[in-house]
Coordinates of C-alpha atoms and ligand atoms in Angstrom, one line a residue:
M1 CA -36.4 -60.8 39.2
N2 CA -34.4 -60.4 35.9
K3 CA -35.8 -62.8 33.1
T4 CA -33.4 -65.7 33.9
E5 CA -34.4 -65.8 37.5
L6 CA -38.0 -65.3 36.5
R7 CA -37.6 -68.3 33.9
R8 CA -36.1 -70.7 36.6
H9 CA -39.0 -69.7 39.1
M10 CA -41.7 -70.2 36.5
R11 CA -40.2 -73.6 35.5
R12 CA -39.8 -74.9 38.7
Q13 CA -43.1 -73.7 40.0
R14 CA -44.6 -75.7 37.1
R15 CA -42.5 -78.8 37.4
A16 CA -44.1 -79.1 41.3
L17 CA -47.3 -79.5 40.3
N18 CA -48.7 -83.3 40.8
R19 CA -50.4 -85.5 38.2
R20 CA -53.7 -84.9 39.4
Q21 CA -53.4 -81.1 39.1
R22 CA -51.9 -81.6 35.7
E23 CA -54.9 -83.6 34.5
Q24 CA -57.3 -81.2 35.9
A25 CA -55.7 -78.1 34.3
A26 CA -55.6 -79.8 31.0
R27 CA -59.2 -80.3 30.9
H28 CA -59.8 -76.7 32.0
L29 CA -57.5 -75.4 29.7
L30 CA -59.4 -77.1 26.9
R31 CA -62.5 -75.3 28.3
A32 CA -60.7 -71.9 28.3
L33 CA -59.6 -72.4 24.6
R34 CA -63.3 -73.1 23.7
Q35 CA -64.3 -69.9 24.9
S36 CA -62.6 -68.2 21.8
A37 CA -64.2 -67.9 18.9
H38 CA -61.1 -68.1 17.0
F39 CA -60.4 -71.4 18.4
Q40 CA -63.9 -72.5 17.2
H41 CA -63.5 -70.7 13.5
S42 CA -59.9 -71.5 12.9
R43 CA -59.4 -74.6 10.5
H44 CA -55.4 -74.4 10.1
I45 CA -54.0 -74.6 13.6
A46 CA -50.8 -74.9 15.2
V47 CA -50.4 -76.6 18.4
Y48 CA -47.3 -77.8 20.4
L49 CA -46.4 -80.7 22.2
T50 CA -45.8 -80.6 26.3
N51 CA -42.5 -80.5 27.1
D52 CA -40.5 -79.0 30.4
G53 CA -43.6 -79.1 32.8
E54 CA -45.6 -77.2 30.4
I55 CA -49.3 -77.7 30.9
D56 CA -50.4 -80.6 29.3
T57 CA -51.9 -79.7 25.4
S58 CA -53.0 -83.3 24.4
V59 CA -56.3 -83.0 25.7
F60 CA -57.3 -80.4 23.7
I61 CA -55.2 -81.8 20.4
R62 CA -57.4 -84.8 20.8
D63 CA -60.3 -82.4 20.7
L64 CA -59.5 -80.2 17.5
Q65 CA -58.6 -83.9 15.6
R66 CA -61.9 -85.2 16.5
R67 CA -63.2 -81.8 15.1
G68 CA -61.3 -82.2 11.8
K69 CA -59.2 -79.5 12.2
T70 CA -55.7 -79.5 10.3
L71 CA -53.1 -79.3 12.8
Y72 CA -49.1 -78.4 12.4
L73 CA -46.4 -78.6 14.9
P74 CA -43.1 -76.1 14.9
V75 CA -40.0 -77.7 13.5
L76 CA -36.7 -76.0 14.0
H77 CA -36.0 -74.8 10.4
P78 CA -33.3 -76.7 8.8
L79 CA -31.6 -73.9 7.1
R80 CA -32.8 -70.3 8.4
K81 CA -31.3 -70.4 12.1
G82 CA -33.4 -69.5 15.0
H83 CA -36.6 -69.7 13.1
L84 CA -39.6 -72.2 13.1
S85 CA -41.4 -73.8 10.4
F86 CA -44.8 -75.6 10.7
L87 CA -45.4 -79.1 9.4
P88 CA -48.7 -80.8 9.1
F89 CA -49.3 -83.2 12.2
N90 CA -51.6 -86.2 12.3
R91 CA -51.7 -89.6 13.7
Q92 CA -49.5 -90.8 10.9
S93 CA -46.5 -88.2 11.3
R94 CA -43.4 -89.6 11.6
M95 CA -41.6 -88.0 14.6
V96 CA -38.1 -87.4 15.4
K97 CA -36.3 -85.8 18.4
N98 CA -34.6 -82.0 17.6
R99 CA -31.5 -81.1 19.2
F100 CA -33.3 -80.0 22.2
G101 CA -34.7 -83.4 22.4
I102 CA -38.3 -82.5 21.5
S103 CA -40.1 -84.5 19.1
E104 CA -41.2 -82.7 15.7
P105 CA -42.4 -84.3 12.9
D106 CA -39.9 -85.4 10.3
F107 CA -38.8 -82.6 7.9
A108 CA -38.3 -85.0 5.1
G109 CA -40.9 -85.4 2.3
H110 CA -43.1 -82.7 4.0
R111 CA -44.3 -79.5 2.7
A112 CA -44.2 -76.5 5.4
M113 CA -47.2 -74.7 5.7
P114 CA -46.1 -70.7 5.8
A115 CA -46.9 -69.2 9.2
R116 CA -49.0 -66.4 7.4
F117 CA -51.8 -68.8 6.3
I118 CA -52.1 -70.7 9.7
H119 CA -55.1 -69.1 11.4
L120 CA -54.5 -70.0 15.0
I121 CA -50.8 -70.5 16.7
C122 CA -51.3 -71.9 20.1
M123 CA -47.8 -71.3 21.8
P124 CA -45.9 -72.3 24.9
L125 CA -44.6 -69.6 27.3
V126 CA -42.8 -69.5 30.8
A127 CA -44.5 -66.3 31.9
F128 CA -47.2 -64.0 31.3
D129 CA -48.4 -60.7 32.4
K130 CA -52.1 -58.9 32.3
D131 CA -51.3 -56.9 29.0
G132 CA -50.4 -60.4 27.1
N133 CA -46.6 -59.9 27.0
R134 CA -45.0 -63.2 26.8
L135 CA -41.6 -64.7 28.1
G136 CA -40.7 -67.8 26.3
M137 CA -37.4 -70.0 26.8
G138 CA -35.2 -67.4 25.7
G139 CA -34.4 -68.6 22.2
G140 CA -36.4 -66.0 20.5
F141 CA -38.0 -68.7 18.0
Y142 CA -41.3 -67.7 18.0
D143 CA -40.6 -63.8 17.8
R144 CA -38.5 -64.3 14.7
T145 CA -40.9 -66.6 13.1
L146 CA -43.6 -64.2 13.5
A147 CA -41.7 -60.9 13.1
F148 CA -43.5 -60.4 9.7
S149 CA -47.1 -60.4 11.6
R150 CA -46.2 -56.4 12.4
Q151 CA -46.8 -55.9 8.9
P152 CA -50.4 -55.4 7.1
G153 CA -51.5 -58.9 5.6
N154 CA -52.3 -62.3 6.7
K155 CA -51.6 -63.0 10.0
P156 CA -52.4 -65.9 12.6
R157 CA -53.9 -65.4 15.8
L158 CA -51.7 -66.1 18.5
I159 CA -53.1 -67.8 21.6
G160 CA -50.4 -68.7 24.7
C161 CA -51.3 -71.5 26.7
A162 CA -49.9 -71.8 30.2
Y163 CA -50.9 -72.3 34.0
E164 CA -52.4 -69.5 35.7
L165 CA -49.6 -69.8 38.2
Q166 CA -47.4 -68.5 35.2
K167 CA -48.8 -65.2 35.4
T168 CA -46.8 -62.4 36.8
A169 CA -46.5 -58.7 37.5
A170 CA -45.7 -56.4 34.6
L171 CA -43.0 -58.2 32.2
P172 CA -40.3 -56.3 30.2
A173 CA -41.8 -55.9 26.6
E174 CA -38.6 -56.2 24.2
D175 CA -39.1 -54.3 21.0
W176 CA -38.8 -57.6 19.0
D177 CA -41.7 -59.4 21.3
I178 CA -44.8 -60.4 19.5
P179 CA -47.8 -59.5 21.7
L180 CA -50.3 -62.2 21.9
T181 CA -54.2 -62.3 20.9
A182 CA -55.2 -64.2 24.1
I183 CA -53.6 -66.3 26.8
A184 CA -55.4 -69.3 27.9
T185 CA -54.9 -71.1 31.2
D186 CA -56.7 -73.3 33.7
A187 CA -58.2 -70.4 35.1
G188 CA -60.0 -69.2 32.0
L189 CA -59.5 -67.2 28.9
H190 CA -57.4 -63.7 29.3
R191 CA -58.0 -61.7 26.2
F192 CA -55.8 -58.6 25.1
Q193 CA -56.0 -55.9 22.9
A194 CA -55.6 -57.9 19.6
Y195 CA -58.3 -59.9 20.3
A196 CA -61.1 -58.2 18.7
E197 CA -58.9 -57.1 15.5
Ligands
ATP1 N1 -37.1 -60.5 15.1 C1 -36.0 -60.8 15.6 N2 -34.6 -60.9 14.8 C2 -33.8 -61.2 15.4 N3 -33.5 -61.6 16.6 C3 -34.6 -61.7 17.4 C4 -36.1 -61.6 16.9 N4 -36.7 -61.6 17.8 C5 -35.9 -62.1 19.0 N5 -34.5 -61.9 18.7 C6 -33.5 -62.5 19.5 O1 -34.0 -63.6 20.6 C7 -33.3 -63.5 21.8 C8 -34.5 -64.1 22.8 O2 -35.7 -63.2 22.9 P1 -36.4 -63.5 24.1 O3 -35.7 -63.4 25.1 O4 -37.5 -62.6 23.7 O5 -37.0 -64.9 24.0 P2 -38.3 -65.9 24.1 O6 -39.5 -65.0 23.4 O7 -38.3 -65.9 25.6 O8 -38.1 -67.3 23.4 P3 -39.0 -68.1 22.4 O9 -39.9 -66.9 21.6 O10 -38.1 -68.8 21.5 O11 -39.9 -68.6 23.2 C9 -33.1 -62.0 21.9 O12 -31.9 -61.9 22.5 C10 -33.4 -61.2 20.6 O13 -31.9 -61.0 20.4
MG2 MG1 -39.7 -62.9 23.2

């Protein structure tokens, strides 16, 4: 399968899950995330809202809110095309729909948090492999936004969130793909090379 076929296949697979399977997977995802010391020790954490059949993040978002973490959501950068910016997210956040129909905090009146100061970024993905390579929706948004993390200096830990069924045999790693620290699924936490760094 090429990348386009693989995306179509995986998006169909996850959409086929029923409500009970989704709810159970969301609880197991939280359990997997809690296995990570990075999840426990990080204070500034970027999350994402579930879209397109992605694994439900609402259970772990509520858990993080209860623990008093400072949360952020990605928004399409208003000026830098193809980039994301991270805005604070809490119960008072005013939400708007972006051009993909995805809810994001309203940019107006907010100060974005530079990605290098976020301790942990939980990111969606369409497929992953055993080495932590990630296939996203194909826009390159996370790759562009996190390209800085190849250089020395502050960098966020990156944890992909997905259903275990999104795991596939080796994915082609492109030069611009940013390797993940770990991937949390309903089956547990997959740790990669960058995990211990
Ligand atoms: N750092 C970068 N600078 C410029 N273009 C980039 C960069 N990273 C990715 N791109 C472009 O984005 C396009 C899509 O990349 P890719 O197929 O890896 O997306 P993806 O990882 O599936 O998407 P996303 O990160 O939005 O979930 C590529 O064709 C590539 O040219
Ligand atoms: Mg990519």
